[in-house]
Amino acid sequence: MKVKWLKDNTPSTMNDHIQSSLNSKNPHIHILTLEINNTNNDRIQIERDGKSYFITIKKVPLNEQGSYTAKISTHKIQISSQFKIVACLGTFGATILSYSSMIQAISRFFIIILYKHRILLTFRIHWLMIIISWIISSIIASSLLISSVAYQYEDESRVCTLTRKNFLISFLSSIIIFIFPMITITILYGIIIWHIKQHKHINLGSTNASRAQRNTKVFKNIFIFTSILGIGGIPYLISTIVNRIVPIPWPLYSISFLFIACASAIGSLAILLTNEQTKEIFCAKLHCRQLIRTGQVRNKKLARINQIMPYYNKA
């Protein structure tokens, strides 16, 4: 159990009374009468068994010497279901961002390495991967919503979020949401880089080598998404591990939460600006110009069998 005085220090005798009171059969509501001398404390936060409690001190003057009677009542913080749903949606959004980057890496792996398997390059397979990523993200977020200790109000960051004060849940969530997609993306793009270098050395004039060179630009864009993913997840993971060893200061709670929110926003903006077709349409709408697109003749058989490749094979 952790007792945290939100203002100044208080005599240890009062801490002993609070500890013994909370260890009783009914730890939710207690009223104690103590005599304390000139303390400015009026609110305390207590953490016990993954749950938070508030202690409110009502000071009643007894005499002119400044002695007080403190009526201490504790009650469990009731987190409204709507705030937990908001925290769940935030977790869902961060998970979607992570797994979307992983899906893009898998798509590039299919196009560059497994291009001979035409079934892997169709829109049907890509839509299936997108749907699966959304299902997995919703399962992760909703399973945390079922847990009573996952989404908690953090007094340090002033938000209801996936708390870092429960080490097991926060650490496993970091692994599933951030670390696993990052490792998968790193492995896939490591294979892609090796494949591109091999084709450059073997036969620079072949069609496969030209395709690999054209995909280098897309690889750089996905590398940006991976960096954004790491920037968003690493502060949260570090704060979780450090808080397990020693209590972290309150700014780290807010900073790690801010990094995740900013990474999600920047990641969405990067998707918009790194897509050539989307960027052209956005610029045309922004400058109130009519978008003129030059049509290109496509192989109808290629468009019917392989609907992904024509876009990536444009010169």
XYZ file of N, CA and C in Angstrom, residues 121-293:
519
model
N -1.623 -10.568 -53.791
C -1.558 -9.181 -54.235
C -2.925 -8.601 -54.558
N -3.969 -9.349 -54.326
C -5.310 -8.872 -54.656
C -5.875 -8.010 -53.532
N -6.882 -7.231 -53.888
C -7.555 -6.385 -52.903
C -8.251 -7.235 -51.836
N -8.682 -8.419 -52.219
C -9.400 -9.262 -51.265
C -8.509 -9.613 -50.074
N -7.265 -9.996 -50.340
C -6.336 -10.345 -49.265
C -6.011 -9.122 -48.416
N -5.838 -7.967 -49.061
C -5.499 -6.759 -48.309
C -6.675 -6.302 -47.445
N -7.877 -6.396 -47.969
C -9.042 -6.077 -47.150
C -9.162 -7.039 -45.974
N -8.839 -8.304 -46.204
C -8.898 -9.296 -45.133
C -7.888 -8.964 -44.029
N -6.687 -8.545 -44.415
C -5.685 -8.170 -43.413
C -6.134 -6.942 -42.620
N -6.750 -5.973 -43.300
C -7.230 -4.778 -42.603
C -8.321 -5.127 -41.604
N -9.255 -5.983 -42.024
C -10.351 -6.383 -41.122
C -9.807 -7.134 -39.919
N -8.826 -8.010 -40.144
C -8.236 -8.767 -39.036
C -7.539 -7.837 -38.051
N -6.826 -6.827 -38.572
C -6.145 -5.881 -37.684
C -7.143 -5.100 -36.833
N -8.283 -4.723 -37.418
C -9.315 -4.026 -36.647
C -9.927 -4.939 -35.588
N -10.143 -6.197 -35.930
C -10.703 -7.148 -34.957
C -9.734 -7.358 -33.794
N -8.449 -7.540 -34.109
C -7.455 -7.741 -33.051
C -7.373 -6.512 -32.147
N -7.381 -5.314 -32.750
C -7.310 -4.085 -31.959
C -8.519 -3.940 -31.043
N -9.696 -4.269 -31.560
C -10.900 -4.162 -30.729
C -10.890 -5.186 -29.605
N -10.369 -6.380 -29.858
C -10.285 -7.399 -28.803
C -9.335 -6.954 -27.704
N -8.197 -6.385 -28.085
C -7.216 -5.929 -27.090
C -7.812 -4.826 -26.217
N -8.430 -3.830 -26.856
C -8.986 -2.705 -26.094
C -10.152 -3.132 -25.227
N -11.048 -3.974 -25.750
C -12.224 -4.391 -24.981
C -11.862 -5.338 -23.853
N -10.845 -6.175 -24.049
C -10.416 -7.066 -22.964
C -9.857 -6.276 -21.796
N -9.164 -5.178 -22.081
C -8.690 -4.299 -21.006
C -9.847 -3.570 -20.339
N -10.903 -3.307 -21.104
C -12.075 -2.643 -20.530
C -12.791 -3.545 -19.538
N -12.769 -4.845 -19.776
C -13.397 -5.790 -18.856
C -12.672 -5.816 -17.518
N -11.337 -5.680 -17.565
C -10.563 -5.695 -16.324
C -10.897 -4.476 -15.472
N -10.993 -4.682 -14.167
C -11.354 -3.591 -13.258
C -10.167 -2.718 -12.869
N -8.953 -3.159 -13.176
C -7.759 -2.408 -12.756
C -6.960 -1.869 -13.934
N -7.415 -2.079 -15.165
C -6.647 -1.645 -16.333
C -6.771 -0.137 -16.554
N -8.003 0.330 -16.727
C -8.237 1.759 -16.945
C -8.534 2.419 -15.605
N -7.601 3.261 -15.149
C -7.733 3.924 -13.865
C -7.436 5.411 -14.022
N -7.997 6.171 -13.125
C -7.708 7.603 -13.097
C -6.336 7.813 -12.472
N -5.455 8.524 -13.186
C -4.132 8.852 -12.679
C -4.124 10.309 -12.248
N -3.918 10.517 -10.975
C -3.938 11.880 -10.450
C -2.785 12.705 -11.012
N -1.676 12.020 -11.401
C -0.514 12.745 -11.923
C -0.781 13.345 -13.303
N -1.423 12.575 -14.185
C -1.702 13.062 -15.534
C -3.108 13.632 -15.694
N -3.954 13.492 -14.643
C -5.316 14.031 -14.634
C -6.193 13.428 -15.731
N -5.929 12.185 -16.119
C -6.738 11.523 -17.141
C -7.016 10.094 -16.700
N -8.077 9.534 -17.234
C -8.371 8.117 -17.065
C -7.757 7.389 -18.254
N -6.772 6.553 -18.000
C -6.022 5.918 -19.071
C -5.586 4.529 -18.640
N -4.883 3.836 -19.520
C -4.317 2.532 -19.179
C -3.201 2.763 -18.177
N -3.473 2.489 -16.919
C -2.585 2.908 -15.844
C -1.254 2.184 -15.886
N -0.209 2.913 -15.520
C 1.120 2.337 -15.389
C 1.409 1.841 -13.984
N 0.447 2.021 -13.087
C 0.639 1.603 -11.699
C 0.387 0.112 -11.503
N -0.235 -0.528 -12.468
C -0.361 -1.980 -12.481
C 0.652 -2.497 -13.499
N 1.783 -2.985 -12.998
C 2.917 -3.287 -13.871
C 2.597 -4.391 -14.869
N 1.946 -5.461 -14.430
C 1.711 -6.603 -15.317
C 0.862 -6.217 -16.512
N -0.251 -5.521 -16.260
C -1.149 -5.150 -17.356
C -0.498 -4.140 -18.283
N 0.132 -3.105 -17.720
C 0.737 -2.067 -18.555
C 1.915 -2.605 -19.358
N 2.721 -3.495 -18.765
C 3.876 -4.046 -19.476
C 3.437 -4.955 -20.617
N 2.475 -5.848 -20.353
C 1.977 -6.728 -21.411
C 1.297 -5.931 -22.523
N 0.578 -4.869 -22.149
C -0.057 -4.026 -23.162
C 0.981 -3.345 -24.038
N 2.084 -2.892 -23.437
C 3.158 -2.270 -24.218
C 3.763 -3.260 -25.202
N 3.950 -4.497 -24.743
C 4.519 -5.527 -25.620
C 3.591 -5.804 -26.798
N 2.296 -5.968 -26.512
C 1.343 -6.332 -27.570
C 1.080 -5.171 -28.519
N 0.954 -3.958 -27.976
C 0.543 -2.812 -28.800
C 1.715 -2.201 -29.545
N 2.895 -2.116 -28.908
C 4.012 -1.395 -29.512
C 5.170 -2.310 -29.927
N 5.645 -3.149 -29.016
C 6.875 -3.893 -29.272
C 6.690 -4.952 -30.355
N 5.611 -5.737 -30.279
C 5.384 -6.790 -31.278
C 5.276 -6.234 -32.702
N 4.467 -5.172 -32.967
C 4.455 -4.620 -34.333
C 5.805 -4.075 -34.770
N 6.552 -3.438 -33.847
C 7.860 -2.889 -34.216
C 8.834 -3.993 -34.607
N 8.850 -5.102 -33.851
C 9.748 -6.218 -34.177
C 9.354 -6.841 -35.514
N 8.054 -7.008 -35.736
C 7.589 -7.582 -37.011
C 7.968 -6.693 -38.185
N 7.751 -5.384 -38.048
C 8.084 -4.449 -39.122
C 9.586 -4.458 -39.395
N 10.395 -4.483 -38.334
C 11.852 -4.490 -38.501
C 12.316 -5.736 -39.241
N 11.774 -6.892 -38.885
C 12.166 -8.141 -39.552
C 11.763 -8.120 -41.025
N 10.526 -7.706 -41.312
C 10.051 -7.698 -42.703
C 10.868 -6.753 -43.566
N 11.140 -5.559 -43.052
C 11.895 -4.613 -43.861
C 13.370 -4.952 -43.925
N 13.870 -5.695 -42.941
C 15.227 -6.214 -43.062
C 15.332 -7.199 -44.222
N 14.341 -8.058 -44.371
C 14.313 -9.002 -45.493
C 14.169 -8.251 -46.819
N 13.337 -7.202 -46.835
C 13.136 -6.428 -48.066
C 14.424 -5.732 -48.483
N 15.135 -5.122 -47.541
C 16.393 -4.448 -47.864
C 17.403 -5.443 -48.422
N 17.506 -6.606 -47.772
C 18.429 -7.631 -48.261
C 18.056 -8.067 -49.673
N 16.757 -8.224 -49.945
C 16.289 -8.630 -51.273
C 16.626 -7.565 -52.320
N 16.432 -6.299 -51.984
C 16.728 -5.217 -52.926
C 18.217 -5.179 -53.256
N 19.060 -5.318 -52.245
C 20.506 -5.282 -52.483
C 20.951 -6.467 -53.322
N 20.385 -7.639 -53.100
C 20.748 -8.810 -53.875
C 20.406 -8.631 -55.348
N 19.239 -8.077 -55.654
C 18.844 -7.872 -57.039
C 19.656 -6.770 -57.699
N 20.083 -5.794 -56.930
C 20.917 -4.743 -57.511
C 22.273 -5.302 -57.935
N 22.813 -6.242 -57.164
C 24.121 -6.809 -57.487
C 24.033 -7.875 -58.567
N 22.919 -8.591 -58.598
C 22.819 -9.715 -59.533
C 22.484 -9.239 -60.938
N 21.409 -8.462 -61.094
C 20.960 -8.078 -62.428
C 20.210 -6.763 -62.340
N 20.923 -5.670 -62.564
C 20.316 -4.351 -62.452
C 19.339 -4.068 -63.580
N 19.416 -4.798 -64.686
C 18.543 -4.513 -65.807
C 17.264 -5.317 -65.828
N 17.106 -6.187 -64.883
C 15.918 -7.039 -64.893
C 14.698 -6.281 -64.399
N 13.538 -6.846 -64.692
C 12.278 -6.233 -64.259
C 12.143 -6.254 -62.752
N 12.567 -7.354 -62.140
C 12.465 -7.462 -60.687
C 13.332 -6.425 -59.988
N 14.531 -6.170 -60.508
C 15.402 -5.170 -59.899
C 14.805 -3.781 -60.028
N 14.188 -3.465 -61.174
C 13.544 -2.166 -61.352
C 12.377 -2.004 -60.390
N 11.618 -3.074 -60.196
C 10.507 -3.013 -59.260
C 11.007 -2.779 -57.838
N 12.113 -3.444 -57.486
C 12.658 -3.278 -56.140
C 13.164 -1.861 -55.919
N 13.782 -1.256 -56.954
C 14.272 0.114 -56.828
C 13.114 1.092 -56.679
N 12.044 0.878 -57.381
C 10.897 1.770 -57.276
C 10.229 1.677 -55.908
N 10.383 0.540 -55.247
C 9.765 0.375 -53.932
C 10.610 0.978 -52.809
N 11.801 1.461 -53.135
C 12.649 2.063 -52.106
C 11.981 3.301 -51.505
N 11.310 4.087 -52.330
C 10.633 5.283 -51.843
C 9.523 4.929 -50.864
N 8.767 3.883 -51.192
C 7.708 3.457 -50.291
C 8.308 2.933 -48.989
N 9.434 2.258 -49.073
C 10.090 1.773 -47.861
C 10.475 2.927 -46.938
N 10.956 4.021 -47.503
C 11.314 5.177 -46.683
C 10.083 5.742 -45.979
N 8.954 5.752 -46.687
C 7.724 6.250 -46.055
C 7.299 5.361 -44.886
N 7.379 4.050 -45.068
C 7.004 3.145 -43.994
C 7.996 3.241 -42.841
N 9.253 3.525 -43.146
C 10.246 3.718 -42.080
C 9.870 4.911 -41.213
N 9.267 5.921 -41.826
C 8.784 7.077 -41.058
C 7.700 6.643 -40.080
N 6.777 5.794 -40.553
C 5.711 5.316 -39.684
C 6.276 4.496 -38.519
N 7.312 3.692 -38.806
C 7.919 2.887 -37.753
C 8.576 3.775 -36.700
N 9.239 4.834 -37.141
C 9.868 5.765 -36.198
C 8.814 6.448 -35.329
N 7.711 6.842 -35.951
C 6.623 7.473 -35.187
C 6.070 6.496 -34.162
N 5.943 5.244 -34.542
C 5.442 4.217 -33.628
C 6.372 4.053 -32.434
N 7.684 4.046 -32.692
C 8.648 3.918 -31.599
C 8.643 5.114 -30.675
N 8.533 6.302 -31.248
C 8.504 7.515 -30.428
C 7.273 7.525 -29.526
N 6.154 7.015 -30.033
C 4.937 7.004 -29.223
C 4.947 5.965 -28.125
N 5.573 4.810 -28.357
C 5.496 3.722 -27.398
C 6.624 3.638 -26.396
N 7.820 4.105 -26.768
C 8.981 3.950 -25.884
C 8.833 4.719 -24.572
N 8.393 5.997 -24.565
C 8.233 6.682 -23.272
C 7.271 5.980 -22.323
N 6.176 5.434 -22.860
C 5.225 4.706 -22.008
C 5.868 3.464 -21.415
N 6.627 2.726 -22.239
C 7.273 1.509 -21.751
C 8.335 1.836 -20.705
N 9.115 2.885 -20.946
C 10.154 3.275 -19.986
C 9.539 3.693 -18.659
N 8.494 4.508 -18.714
C 7.853 4.951 -17.480
C 7.245 3.775 -16.716
N 6.743 2.765 -17.442
C 6.184 1.582 -16.786
C 7.260 0.800 -16.046
N 8.409 0.604 -16.695
C 9.490 -0.167 -16.074
C 10.103 0.595 -14.905
N 10.353 1.898 -15.100
C 10.963 2.692 -14.028
C 10.031 2.784 -12.826
N 8.726 2.934 -13.074
C 7.767 3.032 -11.973
C 7.694 1.739 -11.171
N 8.074 0.627 -11.780
C 8.134 -0.640 -11.058
C 9.273 -0.628 -10.042
N 10.358 0.074 -10.372
C 11.531 0.111 -9.495
C 11.400 1.217 -8.456
N 11.199 2.446 -8.948
C 11.029 3.595 -8.059
C 9.849 4.414 -8.567
N 9.124 5.101 -7.665
C 8.020 5.956 -8.121
C 8.536 7.070 -9.025
N 7.907 7.214 -10.186
C 8.341 8.239 -11.131
C 7.651 9.564 -10.822
N 8.288 10.691 -11.132
C 7.643 11.997 -10.896
C 6.446 12.192 -11.810
N 5.555 13.069 -11.394
C 4.308 13.239 -12.141
C 4.503 13.743 -13.560
N 5.567 14.554 -13.898
C 5.696 14.981 -15.306
C 5.856 13.823 -16.286
N 6.485 12.713 -15.843
C 6.674 11.587 -16.754
C 5.357 10.933 -17.145
N 4.369 10.961 -16.250
C 3.053 10.436 -16.589
C 2.452 11.243 -17.741
N 2.501 12.556 -17.597
C 1.916 13.413 -18.635
C 2.700 13.350 -19.933
N 4.038 13.286 -19.835
C 4.875 13.263 -21.040
C 4.630 11.993 -21.851
N 4.589 10.840 -21.174
C 4.367 9.586 -21.899
C 2.985 9.554 -22.544
N 1.989 10.085 -21.838
C 0.643 10.164 -22.417
C 0.623 11.118 -23.607
N 1.345 12.234 -23.501
C 1.398 13.214 -24.587
C 2.101 12.641 -25.813
N 3.136 11.834 -25.613
C 3.859 11.237 -26.732
C 2.953 10.303 -27.527
N 2.134 9.522 -26.836
C 1.227 8.603 -27.537
C 0.200 9.385 -28.355
N -0.360 10.446 -27.754
C -1.366 11.245 -28.468
C -0.752 11.937 -29.684
N 0.442 12.503 -29.525
C 1.097 13.193 -30.642
C 1.506 12.210 -31.737
N 1.987 11.028 -31.342
C 2.384 10.028 -32.337
C 1.189 9.583 -33.165
N 0.034 9.438 -32.528
C -1.168 9.046 -33.271
C -1.569 10.115 -34.278
N -1.507 11.380 -33.849
C -1.882 12.474 -34.753
C -0.873 12.623 -35.893
N 0.419 12.568 -35.570
C 1.458 12.715 -36.600
C 1.430 11.528 -37.556
N 1.154 10.325 -37.029
C 1.063 9.153 -37.898
C -0.061 9.275 -38.905
N -1.213 9.767 -38.470
C -2.332 9.970 -39.405
C -1.986 11.021 -40.450
N -1.312 12.088 -40.040
C -0.907 13.132 -40.988
C 0.143 12.611 -41.966
N 1.054 11.754 -41.482
C 2.084 11.188 -42.366
C 1.461 10.289 -43.427
N 0.434 9.537 -43.058
C -0.260 8.694 -44.048
C -0.862 9.562 -45.150
N -1.393 10.726 -44.765
C -1.998 11.626 -45.746
C -0.955 12.227 -46.681
N 0.184 12.639 -46.144
C 1.166 13.383 -46.930
C 2.127 12.493 -47.707
N 2.278 11.228 -47.316
C 3.201 10.342 -48.035
C 2.539 9.582 -49.166
N 1.244 9.659 -49.291
C 0.537 9.036 -50.405
C 0.413 10.053 -51.537
N 0.965 9.723 -52.692
C 1.036 10.681 -53.799
C -0.358 11.076 -54.289
N -1.229 10.121 -54.490
C -2.567 10.436 -54.999
C -3.356 11.278 -53.992
N -3.271 10.904 -52.715
C -3.980 11.668 -51.688
C -3.420 13.072 -51.571
N -2.096 13.195 -51.677
C -1.465 14.509 -51.566
C -1.856 15.409 -52.738
N -1.960 14.842 -53.939
C -2.377 15.632 -55.099
C -3.801 16.152 -54.923
N -4.693 15.270 -54.470
C -6.084 15.688 -54.271
C -6.174 16.739 -53.171
N -5.432 16.536 -52.094
C -5.455 17.484 -50.970
C -4.936 18.855 -51.403
N -3.830 18.867 -52.174
C -3.269 20.137 -52.642
C -4.217 20.829 -53.613
N -4.878 20.035 -54.471
C -5.813 20.625 -55.420
C -7.005 21.248 -54.701
N -7.538 20.568 -53.683
C -8.646 21.126 -52.918
C -8.219 22.345 -52.114
N -6.973 22.290 -51.608
C -6.488 23.398 -50.781
C -6.311 24.668 -51.596
N -5.847 24.524 -52.831
C -5.615 25.686 -53.692
C -6.781 25.956 -54.635
N -7.879 25.236 -54.457
C -9.092 25.457 -55.262
C -8.811 25.329 -56.745
N -7.990 24.330 -57.088
C -7.698 24.087 -58.492
C -8.372 22.797 -58.915
N -8.626 22.724 -60.187
C -9.211 21.497 -60.716
C -8.108 20.478 -60.922
N -8.318 19.313 -60.387
C -7.319 18.259 -60.488
C -7.384 17.609 -61.872
N -6.257 17.661 -62.567
C -6.176 17.075 -63.904
C -5.321 15.816 -63.805
N -5.912 14.743 -64.091
C -5.194 13.476 -64.020
C -5.070 12.899 -65.429
